[in-house]
mmCIF file of C-alpha atoms in Angstrom:
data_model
loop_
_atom_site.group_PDB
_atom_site.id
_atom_site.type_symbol
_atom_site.label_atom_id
_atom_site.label_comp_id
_atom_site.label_asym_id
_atom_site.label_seq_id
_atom_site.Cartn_x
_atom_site.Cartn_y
_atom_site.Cartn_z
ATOM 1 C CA UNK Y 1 17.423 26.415 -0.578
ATOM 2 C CA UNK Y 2 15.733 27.436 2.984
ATOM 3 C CA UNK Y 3 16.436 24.452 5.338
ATOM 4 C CA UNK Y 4 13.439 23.735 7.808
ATOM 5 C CA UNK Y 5 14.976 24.389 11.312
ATOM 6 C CA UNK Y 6 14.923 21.143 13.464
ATOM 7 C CA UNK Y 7 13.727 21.341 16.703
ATOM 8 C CA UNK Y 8 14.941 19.237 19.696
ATOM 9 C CA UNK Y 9 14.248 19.112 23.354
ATOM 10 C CA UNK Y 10 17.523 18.474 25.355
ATOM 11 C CA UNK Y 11 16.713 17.021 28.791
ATOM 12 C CA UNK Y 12 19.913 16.756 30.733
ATOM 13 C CA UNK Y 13 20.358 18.147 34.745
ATOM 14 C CA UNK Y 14 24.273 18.229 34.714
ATOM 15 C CA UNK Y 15 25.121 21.465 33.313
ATOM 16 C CA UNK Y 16 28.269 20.764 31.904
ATOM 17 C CA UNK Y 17 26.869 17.996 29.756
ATOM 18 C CA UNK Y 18 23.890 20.679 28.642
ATOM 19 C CA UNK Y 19 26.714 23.312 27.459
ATOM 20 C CA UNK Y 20 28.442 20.456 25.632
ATOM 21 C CA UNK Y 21 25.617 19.650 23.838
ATOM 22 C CA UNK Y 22 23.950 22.377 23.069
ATOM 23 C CA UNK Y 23 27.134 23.497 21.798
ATOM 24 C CA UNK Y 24 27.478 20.665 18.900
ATOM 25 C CA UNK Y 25 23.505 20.918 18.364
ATOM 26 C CA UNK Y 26 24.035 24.700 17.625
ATOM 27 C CA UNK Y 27 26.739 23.951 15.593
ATOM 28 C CA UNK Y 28 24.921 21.744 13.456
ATOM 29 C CA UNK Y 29 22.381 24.724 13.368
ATOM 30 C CA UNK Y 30 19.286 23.298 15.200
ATOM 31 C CA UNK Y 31 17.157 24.995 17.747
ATOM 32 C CA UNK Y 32 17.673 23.683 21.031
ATOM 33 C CA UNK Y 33 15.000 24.207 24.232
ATOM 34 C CA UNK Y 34 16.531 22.702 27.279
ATOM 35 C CA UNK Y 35 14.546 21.048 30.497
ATOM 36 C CA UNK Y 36 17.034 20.080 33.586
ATOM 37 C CA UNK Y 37 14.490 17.192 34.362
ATOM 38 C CA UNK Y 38 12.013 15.284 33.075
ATOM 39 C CA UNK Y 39 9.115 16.489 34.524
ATOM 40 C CA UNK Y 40 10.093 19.708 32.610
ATOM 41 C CA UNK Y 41 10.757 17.572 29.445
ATOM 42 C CA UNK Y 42 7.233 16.503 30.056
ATOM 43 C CA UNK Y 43 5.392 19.866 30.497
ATOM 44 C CA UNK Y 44 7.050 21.286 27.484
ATOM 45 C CA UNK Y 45 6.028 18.534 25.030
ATOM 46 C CA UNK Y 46 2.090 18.852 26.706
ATOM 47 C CA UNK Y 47 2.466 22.316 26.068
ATOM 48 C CA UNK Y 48 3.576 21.887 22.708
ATOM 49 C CA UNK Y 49 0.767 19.732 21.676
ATOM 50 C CA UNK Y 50 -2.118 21.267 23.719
ATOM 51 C CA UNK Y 51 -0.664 25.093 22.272
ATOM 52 C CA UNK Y 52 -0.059 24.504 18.680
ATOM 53 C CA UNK Y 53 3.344 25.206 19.011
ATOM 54 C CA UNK Y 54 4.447 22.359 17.000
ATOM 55 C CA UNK Y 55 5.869 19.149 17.773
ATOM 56 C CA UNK Y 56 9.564 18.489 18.557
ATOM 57 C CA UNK Y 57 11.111 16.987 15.365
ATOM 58 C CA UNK Y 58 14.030 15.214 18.545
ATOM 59 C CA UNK Y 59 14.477 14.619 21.877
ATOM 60 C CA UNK Y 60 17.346 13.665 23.484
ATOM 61 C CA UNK Y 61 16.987 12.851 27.356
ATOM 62 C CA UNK Y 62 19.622 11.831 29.949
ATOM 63 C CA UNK Y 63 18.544 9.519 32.381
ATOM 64 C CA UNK Y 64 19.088 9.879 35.950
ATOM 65 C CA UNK Y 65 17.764 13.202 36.892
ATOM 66 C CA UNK Y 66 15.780 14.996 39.845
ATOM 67 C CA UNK Y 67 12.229 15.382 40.395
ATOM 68 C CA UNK Y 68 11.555 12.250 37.431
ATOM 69 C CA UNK Y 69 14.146 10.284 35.738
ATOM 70 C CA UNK Y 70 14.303 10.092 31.777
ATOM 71 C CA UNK Y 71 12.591 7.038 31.833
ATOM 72 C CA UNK Y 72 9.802 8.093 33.369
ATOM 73 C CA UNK Y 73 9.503 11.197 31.208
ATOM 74 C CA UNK Y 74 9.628 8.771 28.232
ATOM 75 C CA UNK Y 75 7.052 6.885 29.185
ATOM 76 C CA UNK Y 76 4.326 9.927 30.660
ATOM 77 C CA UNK Y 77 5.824 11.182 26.243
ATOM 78 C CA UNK Y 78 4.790 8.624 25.025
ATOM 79 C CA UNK Y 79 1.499 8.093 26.905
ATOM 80 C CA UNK Y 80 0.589 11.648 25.246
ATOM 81 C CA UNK Y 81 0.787 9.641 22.276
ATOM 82 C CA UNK Y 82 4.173 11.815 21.151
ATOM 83 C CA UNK Y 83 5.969 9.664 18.392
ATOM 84 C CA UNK Y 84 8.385 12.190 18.046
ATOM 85 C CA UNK Y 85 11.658 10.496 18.125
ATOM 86 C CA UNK Y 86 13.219 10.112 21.818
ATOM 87 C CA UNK Y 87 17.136 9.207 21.878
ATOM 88 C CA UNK Y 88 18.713 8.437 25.171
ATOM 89 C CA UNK Y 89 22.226 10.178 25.967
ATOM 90 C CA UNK Y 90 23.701 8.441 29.521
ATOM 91 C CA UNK Y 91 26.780 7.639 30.570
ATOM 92 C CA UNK Y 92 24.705 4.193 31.731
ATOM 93 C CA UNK Y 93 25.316 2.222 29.007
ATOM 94 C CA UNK Y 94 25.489 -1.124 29.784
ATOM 95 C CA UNK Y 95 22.927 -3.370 28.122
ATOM 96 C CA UNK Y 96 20.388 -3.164 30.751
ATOM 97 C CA UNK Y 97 20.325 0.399 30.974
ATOM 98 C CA UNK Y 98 19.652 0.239 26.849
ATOM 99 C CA UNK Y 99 16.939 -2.012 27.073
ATOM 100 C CA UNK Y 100 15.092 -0.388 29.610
ATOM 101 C CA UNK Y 101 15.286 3.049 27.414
ATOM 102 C CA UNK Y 102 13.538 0.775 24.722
ATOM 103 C CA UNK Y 103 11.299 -1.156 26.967
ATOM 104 C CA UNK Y 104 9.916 2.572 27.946
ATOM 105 C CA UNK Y 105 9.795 3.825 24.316
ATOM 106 C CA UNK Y 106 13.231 5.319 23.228
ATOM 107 C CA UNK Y 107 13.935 4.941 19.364
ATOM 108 C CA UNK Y 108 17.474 4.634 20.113
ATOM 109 C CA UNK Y 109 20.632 5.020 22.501
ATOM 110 C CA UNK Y 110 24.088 7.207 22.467
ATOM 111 C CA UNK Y 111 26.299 6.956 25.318
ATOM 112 C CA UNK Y 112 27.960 10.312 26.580
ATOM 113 C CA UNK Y 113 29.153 12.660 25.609
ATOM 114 C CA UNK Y 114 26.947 13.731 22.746
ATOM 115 C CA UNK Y 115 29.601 14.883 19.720
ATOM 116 C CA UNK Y 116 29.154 15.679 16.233
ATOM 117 C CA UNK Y 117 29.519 11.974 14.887
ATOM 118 C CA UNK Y 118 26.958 11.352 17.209
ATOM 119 C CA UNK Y 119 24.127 13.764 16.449
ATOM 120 C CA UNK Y 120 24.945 13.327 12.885
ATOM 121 C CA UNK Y 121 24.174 9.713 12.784
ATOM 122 C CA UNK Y 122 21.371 10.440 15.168
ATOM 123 C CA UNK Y 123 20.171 12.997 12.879
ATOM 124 C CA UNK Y 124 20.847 10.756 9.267
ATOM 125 C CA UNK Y 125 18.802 7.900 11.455
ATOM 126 C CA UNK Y 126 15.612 10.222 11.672
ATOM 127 C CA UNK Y 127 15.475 11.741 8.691
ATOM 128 C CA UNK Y 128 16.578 15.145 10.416
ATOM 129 C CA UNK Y 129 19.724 15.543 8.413
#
């Protein structure tokens, strides 16, 4: 049986962190597009939906970042009225730095670094896997 590929948006200006993970994403066979900010994360989801390119099926968004900050991207997403799923990876993890991913409209938080027991829960969560 022909799997649909899944489609996520990785947001993440370190690149270490963006090899790691698109290294377990790969390996779990989805298609990866990278933006090292999030006012990149934010043009390629408006050019998604304004080019019938099709939506993301995940995004996964670190949070400090130059030029706009992931929670800032979240919110300008979900102004767009994107309810593709948004998961926050950061190594900020304490409870305040959860909440405010919510409070901007994340579905959900994994602290760093993103691994394979990670994206698979991630994945089970939304209905990806």
């Amino acid at each position: 049986m022909d799997r649909r590929r899944i489609r996520v948006l990785l947001v993440e200006d370190e690149e270490i962190h963006r090899v790691v993970a698109r290294v377990v994403l790969r390996a779990a066979g989805v298609e990866v597009e990278e933006a090292e900010n999030g006012a990149e994360a934010v043009r390629h989801v408006r050019e998604r939906v304004t080019g019938g390119g099709g939506a993301y099926d995940l995004i996964l968004t670190d949070k400090q970042m130059p030029v706009m900050d992931g929670l800032e991207a979240t919110r300008q997403i979900r102004a767009m009225g994107v309810v593709t799923p948004i998961v926050a990876v950061s190594s900020d993890s304490l409870p305040s730095d959860v909440q405010a991913f919510i409070a901007a409209g994340a579905n959900d938080f994994a602290p760093k670094p993103l691994t394979k027991e990670k994206l698979g829960h991630i994945l089970a969560k939304f209905g990806l896997a």
